[in-house]
CSV table of C-alpha atoms and ligand atoms in Angstrom, one decimal:
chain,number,residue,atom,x,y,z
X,19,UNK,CA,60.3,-10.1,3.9
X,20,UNK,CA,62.5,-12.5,2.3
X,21,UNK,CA,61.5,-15.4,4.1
X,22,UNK,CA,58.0,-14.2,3.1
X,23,UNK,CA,59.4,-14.5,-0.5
X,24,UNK,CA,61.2,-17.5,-0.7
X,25,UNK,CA,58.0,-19.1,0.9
X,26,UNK,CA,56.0,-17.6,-2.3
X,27,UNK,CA,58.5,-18.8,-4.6
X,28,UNK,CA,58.6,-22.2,-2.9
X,29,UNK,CA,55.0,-22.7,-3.3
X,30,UNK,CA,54.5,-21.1,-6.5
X,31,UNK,CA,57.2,-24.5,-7.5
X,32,UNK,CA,55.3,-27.3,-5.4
X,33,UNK,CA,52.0,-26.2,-7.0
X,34,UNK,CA,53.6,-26.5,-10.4
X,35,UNK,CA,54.7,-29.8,-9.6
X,36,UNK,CA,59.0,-28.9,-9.6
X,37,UNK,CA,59.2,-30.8,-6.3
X,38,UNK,CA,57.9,-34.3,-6.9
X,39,UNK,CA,55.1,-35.7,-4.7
X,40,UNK,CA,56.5,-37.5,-1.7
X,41,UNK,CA,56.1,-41.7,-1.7
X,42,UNK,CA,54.4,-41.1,1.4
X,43,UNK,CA,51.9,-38.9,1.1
X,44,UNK,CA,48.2,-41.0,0.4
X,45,UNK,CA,46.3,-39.3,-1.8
X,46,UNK,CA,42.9,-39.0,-2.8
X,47,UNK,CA,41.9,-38.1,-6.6
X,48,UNK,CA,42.9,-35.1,-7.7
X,49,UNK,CA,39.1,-32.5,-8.2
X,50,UNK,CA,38.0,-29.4,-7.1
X,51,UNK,CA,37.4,-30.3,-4.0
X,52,UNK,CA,38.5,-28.2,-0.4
X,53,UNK,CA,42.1,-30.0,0.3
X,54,UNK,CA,43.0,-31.6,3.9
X,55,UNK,CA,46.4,-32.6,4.8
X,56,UNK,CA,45.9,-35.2,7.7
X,57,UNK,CA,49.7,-35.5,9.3
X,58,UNK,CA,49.3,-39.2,10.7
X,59,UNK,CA,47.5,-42.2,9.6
X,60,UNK,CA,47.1,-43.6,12.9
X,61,UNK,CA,44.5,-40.7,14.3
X,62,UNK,CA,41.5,-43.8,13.8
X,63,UNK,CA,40.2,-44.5,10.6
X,64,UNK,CA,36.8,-42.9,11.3
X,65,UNK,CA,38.4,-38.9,11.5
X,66,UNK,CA,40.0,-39.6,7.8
X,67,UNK,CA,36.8,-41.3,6.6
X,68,UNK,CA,34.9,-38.6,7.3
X,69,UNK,CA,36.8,-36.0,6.0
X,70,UNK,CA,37.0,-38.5,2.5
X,71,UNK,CA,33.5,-38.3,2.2
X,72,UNK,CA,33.7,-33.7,1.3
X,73,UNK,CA,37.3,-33.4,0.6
X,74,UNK,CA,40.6,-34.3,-1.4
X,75,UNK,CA,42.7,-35.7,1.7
X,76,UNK,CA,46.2,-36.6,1.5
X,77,UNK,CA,47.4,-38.6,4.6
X,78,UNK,CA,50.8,-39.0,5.7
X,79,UNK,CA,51.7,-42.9,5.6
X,80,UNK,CA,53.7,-42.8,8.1
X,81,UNK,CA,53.1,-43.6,11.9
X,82,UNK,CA,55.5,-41.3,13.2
X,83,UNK,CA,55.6,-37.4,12.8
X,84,UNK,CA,56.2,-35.7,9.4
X,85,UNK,CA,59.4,-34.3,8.9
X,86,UNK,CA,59.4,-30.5,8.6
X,87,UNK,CA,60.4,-30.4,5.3
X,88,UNK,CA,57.5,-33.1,4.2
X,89,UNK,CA,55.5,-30.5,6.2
X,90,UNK,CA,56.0,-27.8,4.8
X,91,UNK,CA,55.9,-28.9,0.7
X,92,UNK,CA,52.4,-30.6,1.9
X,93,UNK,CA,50.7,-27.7,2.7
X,94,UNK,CA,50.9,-26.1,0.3
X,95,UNK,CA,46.8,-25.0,-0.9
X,96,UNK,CA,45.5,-26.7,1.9
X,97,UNK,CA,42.5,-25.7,2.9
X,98,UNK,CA,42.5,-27.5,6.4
X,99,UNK,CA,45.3,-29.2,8.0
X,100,UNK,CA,44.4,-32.3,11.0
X,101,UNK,CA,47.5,-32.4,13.3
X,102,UNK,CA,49.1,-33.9,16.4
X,103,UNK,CA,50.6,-32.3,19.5
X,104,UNK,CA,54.1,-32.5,17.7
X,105,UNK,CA,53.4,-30.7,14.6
X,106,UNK,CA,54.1,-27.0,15.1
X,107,UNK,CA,52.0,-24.5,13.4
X,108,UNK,CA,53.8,-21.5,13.0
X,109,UNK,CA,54.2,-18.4,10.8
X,110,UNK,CA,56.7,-20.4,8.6
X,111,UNK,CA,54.3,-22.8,7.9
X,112,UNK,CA,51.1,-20.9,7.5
X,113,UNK,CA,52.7,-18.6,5.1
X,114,UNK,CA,54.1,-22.2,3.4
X,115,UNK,CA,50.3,-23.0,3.1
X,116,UNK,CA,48.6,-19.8,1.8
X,117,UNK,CA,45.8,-18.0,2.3
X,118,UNK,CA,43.5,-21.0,0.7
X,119,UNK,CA,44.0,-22.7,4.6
X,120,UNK,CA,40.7,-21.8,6.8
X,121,UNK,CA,41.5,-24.1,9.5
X,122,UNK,CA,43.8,-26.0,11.5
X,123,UNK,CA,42.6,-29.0,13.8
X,124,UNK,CA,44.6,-30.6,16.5
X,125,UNK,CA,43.7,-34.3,17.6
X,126,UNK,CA,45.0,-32.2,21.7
X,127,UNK,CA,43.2,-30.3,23.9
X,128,UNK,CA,47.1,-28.7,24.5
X,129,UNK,CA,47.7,-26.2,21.7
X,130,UNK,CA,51.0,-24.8,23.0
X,131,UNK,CA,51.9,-26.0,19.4
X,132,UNK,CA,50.1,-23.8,17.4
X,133,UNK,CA,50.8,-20.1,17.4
X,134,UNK,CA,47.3,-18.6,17.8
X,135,UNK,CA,48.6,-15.0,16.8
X,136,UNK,CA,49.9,-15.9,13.7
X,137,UNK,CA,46.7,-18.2,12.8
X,138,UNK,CA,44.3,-15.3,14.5
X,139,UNK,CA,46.0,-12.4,12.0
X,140,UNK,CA,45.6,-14.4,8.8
X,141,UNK,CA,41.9,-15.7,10.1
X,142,UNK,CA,42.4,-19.1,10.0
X,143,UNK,CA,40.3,-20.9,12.7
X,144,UNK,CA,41.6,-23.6,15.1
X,145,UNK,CA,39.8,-27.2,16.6
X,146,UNK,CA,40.6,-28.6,19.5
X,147,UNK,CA,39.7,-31.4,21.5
X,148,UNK,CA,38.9,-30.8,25.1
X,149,UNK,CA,36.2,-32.5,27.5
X,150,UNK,CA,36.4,-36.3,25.9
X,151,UNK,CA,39.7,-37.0,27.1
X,152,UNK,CA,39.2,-35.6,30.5
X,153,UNK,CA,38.3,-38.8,32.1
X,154,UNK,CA,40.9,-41.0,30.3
X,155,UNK,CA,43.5,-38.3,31.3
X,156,UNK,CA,42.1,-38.4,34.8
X,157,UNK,CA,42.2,-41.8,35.0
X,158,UNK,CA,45.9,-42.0,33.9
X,159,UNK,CA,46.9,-39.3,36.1
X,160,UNK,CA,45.8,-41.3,39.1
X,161,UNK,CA,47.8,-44.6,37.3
X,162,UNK,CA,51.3,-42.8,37.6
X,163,UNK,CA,50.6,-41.2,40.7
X,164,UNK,CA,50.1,-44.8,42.1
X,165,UNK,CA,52.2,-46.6,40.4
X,166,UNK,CA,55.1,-43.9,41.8
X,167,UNK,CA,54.4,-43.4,45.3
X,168,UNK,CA,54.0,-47.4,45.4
X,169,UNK,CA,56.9,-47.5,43.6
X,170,UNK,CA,54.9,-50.0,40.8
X,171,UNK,CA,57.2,-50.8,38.2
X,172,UNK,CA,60.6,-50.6,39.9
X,173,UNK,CA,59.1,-53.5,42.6
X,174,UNK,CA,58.0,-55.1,38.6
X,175,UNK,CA,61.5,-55.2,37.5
X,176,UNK,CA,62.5,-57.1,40.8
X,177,UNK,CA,60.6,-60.0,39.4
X,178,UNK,CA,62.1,-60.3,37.1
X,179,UNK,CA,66.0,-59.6,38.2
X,180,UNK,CA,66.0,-61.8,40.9
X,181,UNK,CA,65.7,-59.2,43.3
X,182,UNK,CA,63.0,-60.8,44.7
X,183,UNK,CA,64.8,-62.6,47.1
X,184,UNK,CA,61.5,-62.9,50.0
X,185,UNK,CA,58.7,-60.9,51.9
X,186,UNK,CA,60.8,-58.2,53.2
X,187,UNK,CA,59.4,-55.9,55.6
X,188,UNK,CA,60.7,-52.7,54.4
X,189,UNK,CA,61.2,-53.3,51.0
X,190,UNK,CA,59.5,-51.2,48.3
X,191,UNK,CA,57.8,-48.9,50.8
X,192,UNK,CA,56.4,-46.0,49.7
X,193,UNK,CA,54.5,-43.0,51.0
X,194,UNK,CA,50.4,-44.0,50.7
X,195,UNK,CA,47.7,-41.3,50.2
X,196,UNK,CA,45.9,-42.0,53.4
X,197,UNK,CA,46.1,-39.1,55.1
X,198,UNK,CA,48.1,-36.8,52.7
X,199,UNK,CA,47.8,-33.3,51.2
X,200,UNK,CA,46.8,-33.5,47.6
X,201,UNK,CA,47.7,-30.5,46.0
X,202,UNK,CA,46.6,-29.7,42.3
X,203,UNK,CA,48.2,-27.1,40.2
X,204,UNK,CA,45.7,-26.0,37.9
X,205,UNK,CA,41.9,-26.8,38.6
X,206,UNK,CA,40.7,-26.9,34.9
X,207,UNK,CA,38.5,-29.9,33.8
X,208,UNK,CA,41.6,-32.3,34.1
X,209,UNK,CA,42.7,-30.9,37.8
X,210,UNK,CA,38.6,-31.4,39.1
X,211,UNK,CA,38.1,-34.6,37.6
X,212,UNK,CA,41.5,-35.7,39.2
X,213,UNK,CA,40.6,-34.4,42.5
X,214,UNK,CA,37.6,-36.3,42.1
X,215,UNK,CA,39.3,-39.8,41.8
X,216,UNK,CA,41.6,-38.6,44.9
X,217,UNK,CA,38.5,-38.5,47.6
X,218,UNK,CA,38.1,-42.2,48.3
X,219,UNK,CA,41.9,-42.3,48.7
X,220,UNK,CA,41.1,-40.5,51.9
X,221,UNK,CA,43.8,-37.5,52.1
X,222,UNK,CA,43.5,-35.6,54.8
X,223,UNK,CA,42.9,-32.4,52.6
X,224,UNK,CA,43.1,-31.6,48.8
X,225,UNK,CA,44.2,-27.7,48.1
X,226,UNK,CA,44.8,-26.3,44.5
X,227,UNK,CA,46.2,-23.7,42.9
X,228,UNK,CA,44.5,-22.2,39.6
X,229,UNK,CA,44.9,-18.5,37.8
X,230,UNK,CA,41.2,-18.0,39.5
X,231,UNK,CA,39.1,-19.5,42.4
X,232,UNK,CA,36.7,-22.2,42.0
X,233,UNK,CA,34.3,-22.1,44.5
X,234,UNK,CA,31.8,-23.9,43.3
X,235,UNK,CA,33.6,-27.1,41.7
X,236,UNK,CA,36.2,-27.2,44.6
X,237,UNK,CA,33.2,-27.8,47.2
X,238,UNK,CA,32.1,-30.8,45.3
X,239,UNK,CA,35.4,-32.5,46.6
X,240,UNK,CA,35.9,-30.0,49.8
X,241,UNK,CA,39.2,-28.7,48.0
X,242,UNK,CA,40.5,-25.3,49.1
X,243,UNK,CA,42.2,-22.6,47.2
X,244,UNK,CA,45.9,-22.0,48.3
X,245,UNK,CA,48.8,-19.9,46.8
X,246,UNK,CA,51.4,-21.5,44.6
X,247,UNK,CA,53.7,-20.9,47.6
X,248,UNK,CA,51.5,-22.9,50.0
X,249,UNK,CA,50.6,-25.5,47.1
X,250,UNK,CA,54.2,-26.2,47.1
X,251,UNK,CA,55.4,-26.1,51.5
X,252,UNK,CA,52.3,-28.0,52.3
X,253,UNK,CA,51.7,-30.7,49.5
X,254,UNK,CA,52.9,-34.5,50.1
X,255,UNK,CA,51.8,-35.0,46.5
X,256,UNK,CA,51.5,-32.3,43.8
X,257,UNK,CA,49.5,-32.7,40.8
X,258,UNK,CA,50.1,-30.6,37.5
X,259,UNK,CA,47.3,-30.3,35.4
X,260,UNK,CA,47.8,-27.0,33.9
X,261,UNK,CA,48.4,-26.1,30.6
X,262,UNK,CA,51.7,-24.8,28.9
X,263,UNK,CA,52.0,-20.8,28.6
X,264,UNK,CA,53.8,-17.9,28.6
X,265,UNK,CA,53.2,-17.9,32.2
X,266,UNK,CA,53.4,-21.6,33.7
X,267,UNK,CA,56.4,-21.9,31.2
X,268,UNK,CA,59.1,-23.9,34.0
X,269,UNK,CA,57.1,-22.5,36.8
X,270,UNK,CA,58.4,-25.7,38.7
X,271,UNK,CA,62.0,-24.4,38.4
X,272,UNK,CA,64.9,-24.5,41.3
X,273,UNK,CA,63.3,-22.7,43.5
X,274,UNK,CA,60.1,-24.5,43.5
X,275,UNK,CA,61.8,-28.0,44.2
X,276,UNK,CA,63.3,-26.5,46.9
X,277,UNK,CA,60.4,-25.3,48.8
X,278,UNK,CA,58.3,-28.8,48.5
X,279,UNK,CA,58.2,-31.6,51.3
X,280,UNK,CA,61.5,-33.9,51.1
X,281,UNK,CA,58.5,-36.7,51.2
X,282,UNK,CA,56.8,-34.9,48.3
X,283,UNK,CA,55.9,-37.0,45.2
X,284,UNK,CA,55.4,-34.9,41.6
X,285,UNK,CA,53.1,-36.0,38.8
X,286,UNK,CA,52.8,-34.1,35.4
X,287,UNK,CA,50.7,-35.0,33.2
X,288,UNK,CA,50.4,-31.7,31.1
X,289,UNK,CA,53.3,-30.7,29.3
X,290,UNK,CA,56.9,-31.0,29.8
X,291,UNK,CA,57.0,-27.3,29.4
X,292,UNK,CA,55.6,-26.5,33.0
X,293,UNK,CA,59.1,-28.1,34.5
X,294,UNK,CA,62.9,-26.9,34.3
X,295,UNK,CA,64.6,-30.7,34.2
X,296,UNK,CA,67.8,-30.2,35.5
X,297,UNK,CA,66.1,-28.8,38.7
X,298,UNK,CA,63.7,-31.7,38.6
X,299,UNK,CA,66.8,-34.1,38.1
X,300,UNK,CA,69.0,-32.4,40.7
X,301,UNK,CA,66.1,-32.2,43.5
X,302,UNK,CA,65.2,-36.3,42.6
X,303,UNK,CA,68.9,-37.0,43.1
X,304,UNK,CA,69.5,-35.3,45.8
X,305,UNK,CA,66.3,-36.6,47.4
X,306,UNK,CA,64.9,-33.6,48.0
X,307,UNK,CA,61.5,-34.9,47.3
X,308,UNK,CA,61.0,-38.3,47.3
X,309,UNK,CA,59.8,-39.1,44.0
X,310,UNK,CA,58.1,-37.7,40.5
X,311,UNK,CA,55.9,-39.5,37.8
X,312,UNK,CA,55.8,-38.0,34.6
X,313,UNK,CA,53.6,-38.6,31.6
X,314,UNK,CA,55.5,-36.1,29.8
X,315,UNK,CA,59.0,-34.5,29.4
X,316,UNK,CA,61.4,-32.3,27.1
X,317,UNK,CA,61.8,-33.0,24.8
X,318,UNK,CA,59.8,-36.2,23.2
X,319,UNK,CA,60.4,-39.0,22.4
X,320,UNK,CA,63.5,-38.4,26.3
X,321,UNK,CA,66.7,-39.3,24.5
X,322,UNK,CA,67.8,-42.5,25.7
X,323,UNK,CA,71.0,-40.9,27.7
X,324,UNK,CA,69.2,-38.5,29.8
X,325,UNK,CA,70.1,-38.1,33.5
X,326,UNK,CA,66.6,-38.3,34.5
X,327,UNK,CA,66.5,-42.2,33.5
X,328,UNK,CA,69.3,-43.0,35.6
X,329,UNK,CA,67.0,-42.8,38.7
X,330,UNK,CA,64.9,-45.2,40.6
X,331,UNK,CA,62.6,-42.5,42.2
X,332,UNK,CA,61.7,-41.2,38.7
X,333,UNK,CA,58.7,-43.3,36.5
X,334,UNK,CA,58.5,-41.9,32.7
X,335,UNK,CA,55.4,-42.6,30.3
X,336,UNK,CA,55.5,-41.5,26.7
X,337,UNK,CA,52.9,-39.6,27.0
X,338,UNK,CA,49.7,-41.9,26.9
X,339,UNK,CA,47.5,-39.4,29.1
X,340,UNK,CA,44.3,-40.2,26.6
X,341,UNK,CA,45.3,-42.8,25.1
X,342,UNK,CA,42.3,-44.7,25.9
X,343,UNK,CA,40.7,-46.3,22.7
X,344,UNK,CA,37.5,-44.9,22.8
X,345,UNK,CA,38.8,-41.7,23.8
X,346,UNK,CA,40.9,-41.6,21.2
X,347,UNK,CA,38.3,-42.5,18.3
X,348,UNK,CA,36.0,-39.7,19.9
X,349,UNK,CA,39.2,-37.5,19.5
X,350,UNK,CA,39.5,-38.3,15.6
X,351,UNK,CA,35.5,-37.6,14.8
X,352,UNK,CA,35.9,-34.0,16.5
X,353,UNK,CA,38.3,-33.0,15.1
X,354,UNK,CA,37.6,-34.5,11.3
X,355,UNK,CA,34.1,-32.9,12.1
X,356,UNK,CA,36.2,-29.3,13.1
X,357,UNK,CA,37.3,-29.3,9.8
X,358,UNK,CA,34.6,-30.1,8.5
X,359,UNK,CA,32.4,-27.5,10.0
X,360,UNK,CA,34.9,-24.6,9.2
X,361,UNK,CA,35.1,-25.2,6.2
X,362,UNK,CA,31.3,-24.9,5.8
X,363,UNK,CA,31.5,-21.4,7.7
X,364,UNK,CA,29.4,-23.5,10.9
X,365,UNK,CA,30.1,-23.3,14.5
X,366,UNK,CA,32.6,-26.1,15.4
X,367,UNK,CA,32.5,-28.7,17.7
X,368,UNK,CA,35.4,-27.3,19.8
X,369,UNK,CA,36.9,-24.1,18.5
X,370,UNK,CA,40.1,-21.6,20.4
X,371,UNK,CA,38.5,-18.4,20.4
E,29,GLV,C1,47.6,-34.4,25.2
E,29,GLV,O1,48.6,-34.1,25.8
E,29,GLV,C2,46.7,-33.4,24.7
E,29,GLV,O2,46.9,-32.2,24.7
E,29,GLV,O3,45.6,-33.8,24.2
């Protein structure tokens, strides 16, 4: 109640101009025209262009993430917000933006940042972008899981320390996929298109676990169903490809590093979310598997002091799973044209139902 009322007095002051326009919002000319708050200037040119052509847009300047505060006065009587993976969309901020905002559309097919309640009670609808960047984040997925089990970029930085010292016959071996167990949590678009790329690797078998069986995609690759139990004794690599949720929230927890192979490598390139880190940390240590590759951690940016950067056996990407150029600029037009079509009442491109 009062935070419902200090939001109404806060926007009732931003709308009459008491807060002064930040320096680094871009914006277009003031008209009558629906409003769009775009949260990065980096999301490819052709997304904002678009958008410019129907509405007033005001674009963050800056490259990195608004700061809540920015946020929150920028909201206000927007009619459609374009956001990143790192901008949270919750109650606070949909009451901050009024009921003039129809729409919010993320440049992510992850949405763990929005809450979909609080949009779904005050009707305002919600763009993703899945499909496009399947490929690119298949493709990716297959990059870390080579470049850890071949242990890529610590035998890189031997080059370059003088660690190279000759051609060593055990040095920098790691574990190859000939003749492995594959196992892919969560058999979505991303987990069948990354089971795909793992056939002419030759692994002896590829299993998955997903919420429900997929009979029909898994016999394209000759994947079979397991339990998360199995998935996890019987896997020499696992592969998460699941979204963040209520339910996968640190599913790989203690437990679950206990129960994998000691020769068992771990790639996640989903969300951070899906993983309690200490355990991760503790079971890399104590080499109880033998190596993970993540695309993504908590939190991020990984500050520059945490354990899990201390460790050979551990390769971190700031999460880059799409970032693929063409994906990216595919990204930008869909969701640009989510807005664009919710705010015309049309069927979008890509809408969370
Ligand atoms: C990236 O992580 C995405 O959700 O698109």
């Amino acid at each position: 109640m009062f935070a419902n009322l200090t939001s109404q007095i806060y926007r009732q002051a931003v709308k009459a101009k008491v807060f002064k326009k930040s320096s680094r919002l871009m914006m277009s000319e003031t008209n009558n025209l629906p409003k769009v708050l775009v949260t990065r200037p980096d999301v490819a040119s052709i997304g904002i262009e678009l958008l410019k052509k129907e509405f007033d847009v005001t674009t963050w300047s800056l490259p990195s993430p608004m700061p809540r505060e920015e946020f929150l006065k920028s909201v206000v009587g927007k009619n459609g917000i374009f956001c990143t993976l790192t901008d949270k969309i919750d109650a606070e901020l949909l009451d901050m933006a009024g009921p003039e905002l129809k729409v919010v559309a993320t440049i992510s097919v992850g949405y763990d940042h929005i809450d979909i309640s609080e949009c779904k009670k005050r009707n305002i609808r919600i763009g993703y972008t899945p499909d496009v960047l399947t490929d690119a984040t298949a493709e990716l997925t297959m990059a870390l899981l080579l470049a850890t089990n071949r242990r890529l970029f610590e035998a890189n930085k031997e080059v370059f320390n003088g660690g190279w010292s000759s051609w060593s016959p055990s040095w920098m071996c790691g574990p190859g996929l000939k003749g492995s167990v594959i196992g892919i949590f969560g058999y979505g678009r991303i987990g069948q298109e990354v089971a795909k790329r793992c056939v002419p690797f030759k692994p002896k078998k590829i299993v998955y676990f997903n919420r429900s069986e997929k009979p029909k995609e898994a016999s394209e690759v000759g994947a079979s169903f397991v339990n998360f139990n199995d998935l996890l004794k019987t896997s020499d690599v696992i592969i998460v490809c699941c979204a963040l949720t209520p339910e996968t929230k640190e599913i790989f927890n203690y437990e679950a590093f206990q129960r994998m192979k000691p020769n068992c490598i771990f790639i996640n390139t989903s969300r951070g979310g899906l993983v309690d880190q200490k355990s991760l940390y503790q079971a890399l240590k104590e080499k109880r598997i033998w190596g993970a590759g993540l695309d993504v951690t908590t939190p991020e940016p990984l500050p520059l002091d945490d354990p899990l950067l201390t460790l050979k056996n551990c390769l971190i990407l700031p999460h880059i799973g799409s970032a693929d150029i063409n994906t990216r600029i595919e990204m930008s037009k869909i969701t640009a044209t989510n807005i664009i079509k919710a705010l015309k009442n049309q069927e979008m491109i890509s809408e969370i139902k």
